[in-house]
Coordinates of C-alpha atoms in Angstrom, one line a residue:
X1 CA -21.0 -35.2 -24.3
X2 CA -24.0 -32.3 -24.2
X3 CA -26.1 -31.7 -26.7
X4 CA -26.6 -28.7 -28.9
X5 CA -29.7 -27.6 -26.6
X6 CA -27.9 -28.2 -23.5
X7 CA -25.4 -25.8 -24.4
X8 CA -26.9 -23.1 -26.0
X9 CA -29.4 -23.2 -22.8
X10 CA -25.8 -23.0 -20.9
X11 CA -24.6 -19.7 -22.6
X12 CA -28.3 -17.8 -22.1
X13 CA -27.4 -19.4 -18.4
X14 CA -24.5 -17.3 -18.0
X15 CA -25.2 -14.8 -19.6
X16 CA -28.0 -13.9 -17.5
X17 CA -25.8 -14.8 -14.3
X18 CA -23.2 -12.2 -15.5
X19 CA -26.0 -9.7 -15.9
X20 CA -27.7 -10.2 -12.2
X21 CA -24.2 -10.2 -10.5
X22 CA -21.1 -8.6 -12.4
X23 CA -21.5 -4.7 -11.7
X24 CA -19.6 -4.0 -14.8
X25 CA -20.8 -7.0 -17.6
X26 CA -21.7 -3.7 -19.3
X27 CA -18.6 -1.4 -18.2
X28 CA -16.8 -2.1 -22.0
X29 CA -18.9 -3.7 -24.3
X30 CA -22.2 -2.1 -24.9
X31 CA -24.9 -4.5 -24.5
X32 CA -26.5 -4.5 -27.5
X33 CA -23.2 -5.7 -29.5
X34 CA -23.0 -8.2 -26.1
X35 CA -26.4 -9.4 -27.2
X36 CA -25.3 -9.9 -30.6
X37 CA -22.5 -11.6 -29.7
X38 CA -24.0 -14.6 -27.7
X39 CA -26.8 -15.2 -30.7
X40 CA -23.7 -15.4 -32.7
X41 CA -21.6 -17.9 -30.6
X42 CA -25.2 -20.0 -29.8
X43 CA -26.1 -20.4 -33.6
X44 CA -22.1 -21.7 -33.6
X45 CA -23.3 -24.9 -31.5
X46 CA -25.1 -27.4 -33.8
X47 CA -23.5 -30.7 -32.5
X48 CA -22.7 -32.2 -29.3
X49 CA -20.0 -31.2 -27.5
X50 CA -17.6 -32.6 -24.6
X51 CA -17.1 -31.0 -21.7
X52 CA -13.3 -29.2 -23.2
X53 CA -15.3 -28.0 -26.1
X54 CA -17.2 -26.1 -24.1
X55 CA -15.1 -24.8 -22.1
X56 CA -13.3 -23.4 -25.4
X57 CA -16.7 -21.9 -26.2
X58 CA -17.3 -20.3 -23.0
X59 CA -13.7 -18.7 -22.3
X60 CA -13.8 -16.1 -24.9
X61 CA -17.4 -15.6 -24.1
X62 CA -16.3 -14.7 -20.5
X63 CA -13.3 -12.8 -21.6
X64 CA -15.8 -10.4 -23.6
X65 CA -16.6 -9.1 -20.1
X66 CA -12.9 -7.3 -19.8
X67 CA -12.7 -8.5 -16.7
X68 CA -9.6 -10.0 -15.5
X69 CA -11.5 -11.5 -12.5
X70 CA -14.1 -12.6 -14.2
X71 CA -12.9 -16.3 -15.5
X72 CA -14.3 -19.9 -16.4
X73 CA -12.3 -23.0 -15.2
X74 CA -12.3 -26.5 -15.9
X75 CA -12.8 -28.8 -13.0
X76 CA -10.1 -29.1 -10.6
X77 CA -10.1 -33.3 -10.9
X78 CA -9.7 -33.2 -14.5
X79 CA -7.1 -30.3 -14.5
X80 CA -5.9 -32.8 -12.2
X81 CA -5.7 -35.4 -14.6
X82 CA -4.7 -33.4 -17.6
X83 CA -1.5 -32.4 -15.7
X84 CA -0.2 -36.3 -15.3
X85 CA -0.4 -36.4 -19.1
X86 CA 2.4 -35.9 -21.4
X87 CA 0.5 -33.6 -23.2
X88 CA 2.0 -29.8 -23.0
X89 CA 4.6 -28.0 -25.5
X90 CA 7.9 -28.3 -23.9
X91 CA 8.8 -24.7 -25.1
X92 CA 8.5 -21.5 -23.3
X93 CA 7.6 -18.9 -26.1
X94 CA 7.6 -14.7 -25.9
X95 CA 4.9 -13.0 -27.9
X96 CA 6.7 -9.8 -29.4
X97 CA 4.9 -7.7 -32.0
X98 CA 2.4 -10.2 -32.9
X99 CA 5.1 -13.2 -33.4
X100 CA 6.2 -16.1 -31.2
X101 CA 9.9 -16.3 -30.1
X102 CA 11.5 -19.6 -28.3
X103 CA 12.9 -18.3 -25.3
X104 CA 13.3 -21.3 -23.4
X105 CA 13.8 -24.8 -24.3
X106 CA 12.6 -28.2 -22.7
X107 CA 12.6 -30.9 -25.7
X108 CA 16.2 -32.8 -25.3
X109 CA 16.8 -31.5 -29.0
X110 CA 20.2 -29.1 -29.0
X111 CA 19.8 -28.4 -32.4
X112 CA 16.9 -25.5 -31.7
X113 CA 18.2 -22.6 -31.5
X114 CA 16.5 -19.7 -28.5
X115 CA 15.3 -16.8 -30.7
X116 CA 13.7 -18.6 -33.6
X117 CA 10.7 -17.2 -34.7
X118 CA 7.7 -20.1 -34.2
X119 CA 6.0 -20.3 -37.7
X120 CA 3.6 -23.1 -37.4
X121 CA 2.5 -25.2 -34.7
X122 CA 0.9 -29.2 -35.6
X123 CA 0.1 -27.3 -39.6
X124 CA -1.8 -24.3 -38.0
X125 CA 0.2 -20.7 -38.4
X126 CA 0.7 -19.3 -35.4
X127 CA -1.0 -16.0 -36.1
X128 CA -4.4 -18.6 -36.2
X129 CA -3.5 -19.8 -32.9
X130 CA -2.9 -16.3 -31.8
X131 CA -6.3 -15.5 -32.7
X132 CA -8.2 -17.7 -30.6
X133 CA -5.6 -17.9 -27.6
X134 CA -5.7 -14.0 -26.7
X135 CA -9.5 -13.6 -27.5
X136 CA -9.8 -15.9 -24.3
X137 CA -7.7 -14.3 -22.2
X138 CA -9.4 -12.1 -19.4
X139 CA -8.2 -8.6 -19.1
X140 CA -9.2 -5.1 -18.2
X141 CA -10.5 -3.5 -20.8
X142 CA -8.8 -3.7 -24.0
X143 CA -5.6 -3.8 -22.9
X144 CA -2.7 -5.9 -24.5
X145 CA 0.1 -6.2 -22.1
X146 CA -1.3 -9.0 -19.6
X147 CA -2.0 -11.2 -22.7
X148 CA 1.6 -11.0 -23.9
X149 CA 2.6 -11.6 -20.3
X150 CA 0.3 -14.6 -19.9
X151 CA 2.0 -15.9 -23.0
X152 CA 5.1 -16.2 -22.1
X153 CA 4.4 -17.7 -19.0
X154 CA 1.7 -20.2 -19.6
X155 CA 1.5 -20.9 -23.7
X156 CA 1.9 -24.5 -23.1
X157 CA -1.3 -24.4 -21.1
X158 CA -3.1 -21.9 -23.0
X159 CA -2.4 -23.8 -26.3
X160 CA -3.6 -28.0 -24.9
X161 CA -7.0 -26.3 -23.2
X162 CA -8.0 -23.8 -26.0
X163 CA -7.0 -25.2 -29.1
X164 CA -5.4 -29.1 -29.0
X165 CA -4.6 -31.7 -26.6
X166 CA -2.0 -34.0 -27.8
X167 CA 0.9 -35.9 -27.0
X168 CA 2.9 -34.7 -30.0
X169 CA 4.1 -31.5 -31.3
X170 CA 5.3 -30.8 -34.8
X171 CA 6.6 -27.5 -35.3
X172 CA 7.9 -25.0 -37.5
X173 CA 10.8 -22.2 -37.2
X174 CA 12.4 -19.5 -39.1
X175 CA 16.0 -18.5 -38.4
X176 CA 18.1 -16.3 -40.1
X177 CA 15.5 -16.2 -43.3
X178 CA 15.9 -20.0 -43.0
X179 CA 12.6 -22.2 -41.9
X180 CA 13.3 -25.3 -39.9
X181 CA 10.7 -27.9 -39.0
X182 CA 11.0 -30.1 -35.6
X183 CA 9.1 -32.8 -33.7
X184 CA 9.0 -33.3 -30.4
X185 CA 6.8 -35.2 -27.8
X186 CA 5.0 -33.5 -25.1
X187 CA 5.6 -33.3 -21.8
X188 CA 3.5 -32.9 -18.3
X189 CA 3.1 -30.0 -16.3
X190 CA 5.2 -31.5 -13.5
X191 CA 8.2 -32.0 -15.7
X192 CA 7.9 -28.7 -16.9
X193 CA 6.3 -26.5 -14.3
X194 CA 8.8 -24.2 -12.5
X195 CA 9.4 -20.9 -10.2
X196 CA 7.5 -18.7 -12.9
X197 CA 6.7 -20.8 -15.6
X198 CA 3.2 -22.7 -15.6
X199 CA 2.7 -21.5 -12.0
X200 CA 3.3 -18.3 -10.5
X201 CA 6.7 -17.6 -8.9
X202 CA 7.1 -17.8 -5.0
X203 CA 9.9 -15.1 -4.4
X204 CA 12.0 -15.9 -1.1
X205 CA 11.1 -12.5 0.2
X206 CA 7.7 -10.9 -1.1
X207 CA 8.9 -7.2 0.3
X208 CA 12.6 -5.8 0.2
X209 CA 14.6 -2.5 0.8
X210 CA 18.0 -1.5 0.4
X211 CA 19.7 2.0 -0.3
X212 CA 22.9 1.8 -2.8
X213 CA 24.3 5.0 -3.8
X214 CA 22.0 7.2 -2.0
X215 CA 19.2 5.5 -3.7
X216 CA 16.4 3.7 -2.6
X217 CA 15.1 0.5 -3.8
X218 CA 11.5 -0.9 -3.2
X219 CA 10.2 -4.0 -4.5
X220 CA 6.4 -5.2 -3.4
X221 CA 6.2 -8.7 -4.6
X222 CA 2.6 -8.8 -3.6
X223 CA 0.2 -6.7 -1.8
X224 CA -1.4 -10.3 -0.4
X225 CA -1.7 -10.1 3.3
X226 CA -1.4 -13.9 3.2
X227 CA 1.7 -14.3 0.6
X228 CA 3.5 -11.4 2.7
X229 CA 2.9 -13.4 5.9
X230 CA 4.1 -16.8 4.3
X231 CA 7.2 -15.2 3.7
X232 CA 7.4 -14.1 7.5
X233 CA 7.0 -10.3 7.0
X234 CA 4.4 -8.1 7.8
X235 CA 3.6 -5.3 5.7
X236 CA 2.9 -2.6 7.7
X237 CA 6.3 -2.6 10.1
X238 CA 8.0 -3.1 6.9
X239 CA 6.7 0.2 5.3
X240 CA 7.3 1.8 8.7
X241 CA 10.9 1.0 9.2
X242 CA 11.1 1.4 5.2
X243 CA 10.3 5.0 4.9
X244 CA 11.9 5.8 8.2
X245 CA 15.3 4.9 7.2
X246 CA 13.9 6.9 3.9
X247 CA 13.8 10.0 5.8
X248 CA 16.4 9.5 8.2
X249 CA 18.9 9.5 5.7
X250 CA 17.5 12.2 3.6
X251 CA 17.4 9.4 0.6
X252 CA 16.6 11.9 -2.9
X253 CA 15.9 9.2 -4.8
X254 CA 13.6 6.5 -4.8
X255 CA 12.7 3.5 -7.3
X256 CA 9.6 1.3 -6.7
X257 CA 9.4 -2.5 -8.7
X258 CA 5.5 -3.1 -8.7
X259 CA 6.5 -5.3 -11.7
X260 CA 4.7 -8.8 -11.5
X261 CA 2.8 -7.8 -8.6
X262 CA -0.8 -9.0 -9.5
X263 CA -2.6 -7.4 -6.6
X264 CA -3.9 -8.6 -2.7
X265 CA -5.1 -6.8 -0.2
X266 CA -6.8 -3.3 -0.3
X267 CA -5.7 -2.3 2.9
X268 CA -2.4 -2.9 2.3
X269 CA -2.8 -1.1 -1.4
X270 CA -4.2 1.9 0.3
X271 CA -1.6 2.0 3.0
X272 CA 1.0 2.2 0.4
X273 CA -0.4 4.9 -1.4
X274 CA -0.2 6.9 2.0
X275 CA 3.0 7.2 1.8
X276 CA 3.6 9.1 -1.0
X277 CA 1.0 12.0 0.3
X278 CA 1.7 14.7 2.6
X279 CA -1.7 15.9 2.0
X280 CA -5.6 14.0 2.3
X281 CA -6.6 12.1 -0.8
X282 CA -8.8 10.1 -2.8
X283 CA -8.3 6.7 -3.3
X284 CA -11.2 5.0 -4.6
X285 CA -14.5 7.4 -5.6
X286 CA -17.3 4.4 -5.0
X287 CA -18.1 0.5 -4.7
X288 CA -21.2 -0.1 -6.9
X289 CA -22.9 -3.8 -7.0
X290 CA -26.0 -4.5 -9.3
X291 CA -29.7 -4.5 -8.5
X292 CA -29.9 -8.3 -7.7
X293 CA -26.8 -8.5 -5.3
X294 CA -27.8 -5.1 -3.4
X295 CA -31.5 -7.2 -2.9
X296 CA -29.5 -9.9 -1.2
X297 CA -28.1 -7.9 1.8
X298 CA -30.8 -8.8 4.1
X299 CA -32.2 -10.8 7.2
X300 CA -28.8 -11.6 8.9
X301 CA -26.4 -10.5 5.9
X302 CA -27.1 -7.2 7.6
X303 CA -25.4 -8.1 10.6
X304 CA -21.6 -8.2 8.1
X305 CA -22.9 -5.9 5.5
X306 CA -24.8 -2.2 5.4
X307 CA -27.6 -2.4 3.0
X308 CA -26.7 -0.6 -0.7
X309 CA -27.6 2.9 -0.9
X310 CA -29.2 4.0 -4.6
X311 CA -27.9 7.3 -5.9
X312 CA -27.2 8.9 -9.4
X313 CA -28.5 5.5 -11.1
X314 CA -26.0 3.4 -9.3
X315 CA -26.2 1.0 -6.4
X316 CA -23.3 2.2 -4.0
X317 CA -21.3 -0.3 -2.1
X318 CA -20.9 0.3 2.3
X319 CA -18.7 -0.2 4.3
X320 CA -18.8 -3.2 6.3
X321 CA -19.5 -4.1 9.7
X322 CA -17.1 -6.5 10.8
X323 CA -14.1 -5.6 8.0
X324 CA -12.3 -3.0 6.5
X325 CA -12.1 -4.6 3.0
X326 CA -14.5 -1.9 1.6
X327 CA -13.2 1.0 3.5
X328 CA -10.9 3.1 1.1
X329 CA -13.7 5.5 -0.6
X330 CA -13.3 7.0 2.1
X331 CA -10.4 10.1 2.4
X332 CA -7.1 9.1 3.4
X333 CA -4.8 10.9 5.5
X334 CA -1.0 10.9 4.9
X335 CA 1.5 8.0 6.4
X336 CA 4.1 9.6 8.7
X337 CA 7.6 9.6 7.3
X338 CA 5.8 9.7 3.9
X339 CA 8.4 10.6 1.5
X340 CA 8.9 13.5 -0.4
X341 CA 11.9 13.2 -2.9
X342 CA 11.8 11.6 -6.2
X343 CA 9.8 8.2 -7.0
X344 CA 10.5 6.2 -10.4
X345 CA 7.7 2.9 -10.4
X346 CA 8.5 0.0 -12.9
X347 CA 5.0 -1.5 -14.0
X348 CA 4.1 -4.2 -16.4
X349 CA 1.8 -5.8 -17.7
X350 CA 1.3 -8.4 -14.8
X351 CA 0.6 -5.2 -12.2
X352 CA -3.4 -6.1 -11.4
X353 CA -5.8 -5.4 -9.3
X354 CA -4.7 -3.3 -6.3
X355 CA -0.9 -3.2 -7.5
X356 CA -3.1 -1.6 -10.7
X357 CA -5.0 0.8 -8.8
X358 CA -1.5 1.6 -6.6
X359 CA -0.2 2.6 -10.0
X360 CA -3.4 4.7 -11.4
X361 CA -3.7 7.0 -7.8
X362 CA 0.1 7.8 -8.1
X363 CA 0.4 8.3 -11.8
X364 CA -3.0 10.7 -11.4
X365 CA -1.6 12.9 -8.4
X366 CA 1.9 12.7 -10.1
X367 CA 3.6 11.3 -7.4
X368 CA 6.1 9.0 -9.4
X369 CA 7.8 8.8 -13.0
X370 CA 6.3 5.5 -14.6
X371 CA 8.7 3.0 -16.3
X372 CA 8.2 0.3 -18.6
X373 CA 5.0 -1.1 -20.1
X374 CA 0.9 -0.7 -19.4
X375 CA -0.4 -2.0 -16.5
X376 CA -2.7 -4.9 -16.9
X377 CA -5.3 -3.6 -14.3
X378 CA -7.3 -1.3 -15.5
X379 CA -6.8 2.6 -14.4
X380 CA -10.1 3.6 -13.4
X381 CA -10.4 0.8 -10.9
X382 CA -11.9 -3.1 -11.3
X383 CA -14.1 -5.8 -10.8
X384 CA -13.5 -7.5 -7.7
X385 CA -14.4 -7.8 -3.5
X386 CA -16.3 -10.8 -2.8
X387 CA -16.4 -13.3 -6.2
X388 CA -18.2 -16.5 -5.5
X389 CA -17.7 -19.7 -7.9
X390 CA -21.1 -20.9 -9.3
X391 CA -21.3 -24.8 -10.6
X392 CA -23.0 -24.4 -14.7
X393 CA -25.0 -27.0 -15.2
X394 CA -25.0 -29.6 -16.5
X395 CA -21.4 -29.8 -17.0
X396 CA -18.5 -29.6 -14.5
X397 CA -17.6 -25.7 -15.7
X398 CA -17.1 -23.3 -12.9
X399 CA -18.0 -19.7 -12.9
X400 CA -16.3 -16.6 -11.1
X401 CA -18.0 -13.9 -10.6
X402 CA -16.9 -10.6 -8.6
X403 CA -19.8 -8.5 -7.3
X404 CA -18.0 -5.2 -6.7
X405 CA -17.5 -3.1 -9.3
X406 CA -14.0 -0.4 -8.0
X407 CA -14.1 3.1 -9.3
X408 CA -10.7 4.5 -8.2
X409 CA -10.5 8.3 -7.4
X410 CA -9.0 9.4 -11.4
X411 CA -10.4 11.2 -14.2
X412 CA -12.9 9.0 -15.8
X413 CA -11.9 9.9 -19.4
X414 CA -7.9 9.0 -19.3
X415 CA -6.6 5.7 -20.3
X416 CA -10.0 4.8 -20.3
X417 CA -10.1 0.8 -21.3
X418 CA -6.7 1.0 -20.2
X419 CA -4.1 0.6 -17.3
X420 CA -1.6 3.2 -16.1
X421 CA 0.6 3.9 -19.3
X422 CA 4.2 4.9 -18.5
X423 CA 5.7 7.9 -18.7
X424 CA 9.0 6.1 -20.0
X425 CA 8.1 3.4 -22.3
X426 CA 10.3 0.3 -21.9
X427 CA 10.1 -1.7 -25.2
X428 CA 11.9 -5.1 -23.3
X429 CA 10.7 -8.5 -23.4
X430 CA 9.3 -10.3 -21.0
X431 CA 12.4 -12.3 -20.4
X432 CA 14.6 -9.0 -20.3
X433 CA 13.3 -8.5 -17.1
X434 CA 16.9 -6.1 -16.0
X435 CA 16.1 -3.5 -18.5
X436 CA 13.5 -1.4 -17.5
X437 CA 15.8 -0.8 -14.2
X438 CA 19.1 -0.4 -16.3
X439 CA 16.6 2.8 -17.7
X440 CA 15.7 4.2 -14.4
X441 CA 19.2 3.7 -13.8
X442 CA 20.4 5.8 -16.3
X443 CA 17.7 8.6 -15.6
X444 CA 18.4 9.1 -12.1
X445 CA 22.7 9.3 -13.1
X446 CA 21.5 11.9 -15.9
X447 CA 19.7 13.6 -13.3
X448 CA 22.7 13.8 -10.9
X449 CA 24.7 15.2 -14.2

């Protein structure tokens, strides 16, 4: 347990930490109404806590950021711990329109049927759960679709760390007009956790191509340099022969799945992006870090890292030394074999990070018709680059911070707070994962009419 002191010292802690390191603490929530904020949540803390009820404090503190790489963990040990417990909901739920569907079902008991509408979990209506689960959960900007992903594949988690741990779950459906009431024991994460659900899918393949009736079909699992090369690919030869074959067979058509693809490496990002050019672009317009971090590059952090430059108010980001990482404000030239007939992207809410900006630079040079749901990145670019964990004393609590703030090449006033809308909204759930591409589907055949 820490005291009342302990803690509120805790929050004026890291809030100060966010403020000397996170370029964009400020980027979405003004900072007097972030000031207001913490003397709110402090004058909340009047009793000792334990180490979870901080925790539960802190994450939508954190998430206030709108920073999806901006996060709070617990420690790893007693995550550890936690996850030998029977102690999670043995349901996997959809979150549609405000209200919690049972799309997948763990308990032993036949008798609940998929579909029901949750009502009530252990007495507490699910629309009060809602409203402290998807406060906590860290997103660019303001926007909605990650949340709703996140729910559907981690609400057992979400629910034991922010709002109950227990061993026992009484809950409440509606069916048909009909209400229904269950109980069920819990269950650990290794009985439950699977290829997508509680921990994120490892697909065979992350990168794959094939044409089928003169169409071409893309899907980038990952833009991870080190998930494509577990799977024993390499990106670039794959693009390469990709979009070779794209032009050697005069291919008109061309879907991309970005869907689930929550981001990786820049390089490969940028590379991407090249192919869809025949002219120079702009991917990202600057790298800015704060006043305190651009201080730090000195003595021998010099030798990996140019020293900040200070222009227009803003502390601009070089590139490095030794790596390419922070190369892409710079123009980029076309790919050769970049392709030239028609591109239809598929995008949800779990496309982050690079896979987000991917989506923002071709949805601003028009390069691609945009199926399906919001992006959960953010369309003018991110938080991210180097993002170093910091220990918050004096409990176990680990902080991540990322200290460069991504401006991506697009106009600064659309989608602001946003990701990359689509052009063609999709309204399927998350486990209807088939018909965003039976739309395309149909466009590109009505197109052919």
């Amino acid at each position: 347990m820490f005291s009342a002191p302990a803690i509120q010292q805790l929050l004026s802690d890291t809030y100060q930490e966010l403020v000397w390191k996170h370029p964009g603490t400020y980027r979405y929530t003004q900072k007097a109404v972030f000031d207001r904020y913490v003397d709110s949540l402090k004058s909340t803390i009047t009793d000792s806590l334990s180490e979870l009820e901080v925790y539960r404090k802190l994450k939508p503190f954190i998430a206030r950021v709108r920073c999806l790489h901006t996060d709070v963990s617990l420690p790893q040990s007693y995550t550890d711990s936690l996850n030998q417990l029977p102690d999670l909901l043995p349901l996997q739920v959809e979150l549609i329109n405000g209200h919690l569907y049972i799309s997948r079902n763990f308990s032993g008991d036949s008798t609940i049927h998929m579909g029901s509408e949750i009502v009530a979990i252990n007495g507490r209506p699910v629309d009060s759960l809602l409203a402290e689960i998807l406060p906590a959960i860290a997103t660019d900007g303001y926007n909605e679709t990650l949340p709703a992903r996140a729910v559907y594949h981690l609400f057992p988690l979400l629910y034991r760390n922010l709002i109950q741990l227990t061993d026992s779950y009484k809950i409440e459906v509606r069916l048909g007009g009909i209400k229904y009431r269950y109980t069920m024991a819990g269950k650990s994460y290794t009985a439950l956790a699977g290829n997508g659900f509680l921990k994120e899918p490892v697909p065979e393949k992350q990168l794959a191509f094939t044409v089928q009736n003169n169409t071409g079909f893309l899907t980038v699992h990952s833009f991870a340099a080190s998930d494509i090369k577990a799977a024993g690919q390499k990106f670039s030869s794959f693009m390469k022969k990709t979009f070779t074959t794209l032009e050697e067979q005069h291919i008109p058509d061309l879907v991309v799945d970005l869907r689930d693809n929550t981001g990786g490496s820049d390089a490969n990002a940028a590379l991407f992006c090249r192919y869809f050019f025949d002219t120079a672009f702009r991917y990202w317009d600057r790298i800015v870090v704060t006043d305190s971090i651009a201080r730090e590059v000195k003595g021998i952090v010099k030798l990996f890292y140019r020293k900040p430059v200070y222009k227009n108010g803003e502390w601009l980001w070089l590139k490095g030394r030794l790596t390419r990482e922070f190369d892409f404000y710079k123009v980029q030239r076309p790919a050769p074999h970049n392709y030239k007939g028609r591109v239809y992207v598929l995008i949800n809410g779990f496309c982050m990070s690079s896979c987000a900006d991917v989506a923002a630079i071709l949805s601003h040079h028009h390069k691609a018709v945009f199926f399906g749901e919001e992006t959960g990145g953010g369309y003018q670019g991110n938080s991210s680059g180097m993002m170093p964990h910091t220990s918050l004393a004096p409990t176990r609590l680990q902080l991540t911070v990322p200290l460069q703030g991504y401006y991506n090449a697009v106009a600064a006033d659309k989608n602001y707070g946003h990701g990359t809308l689509p052009d063609v909204p999709v309204q399927a759930g998350a486990s209807e994962k088939d018909a965003t591409m039976e739309v395309v589907l149909q466009h590109i055949r009505q197109r052919g009419k």
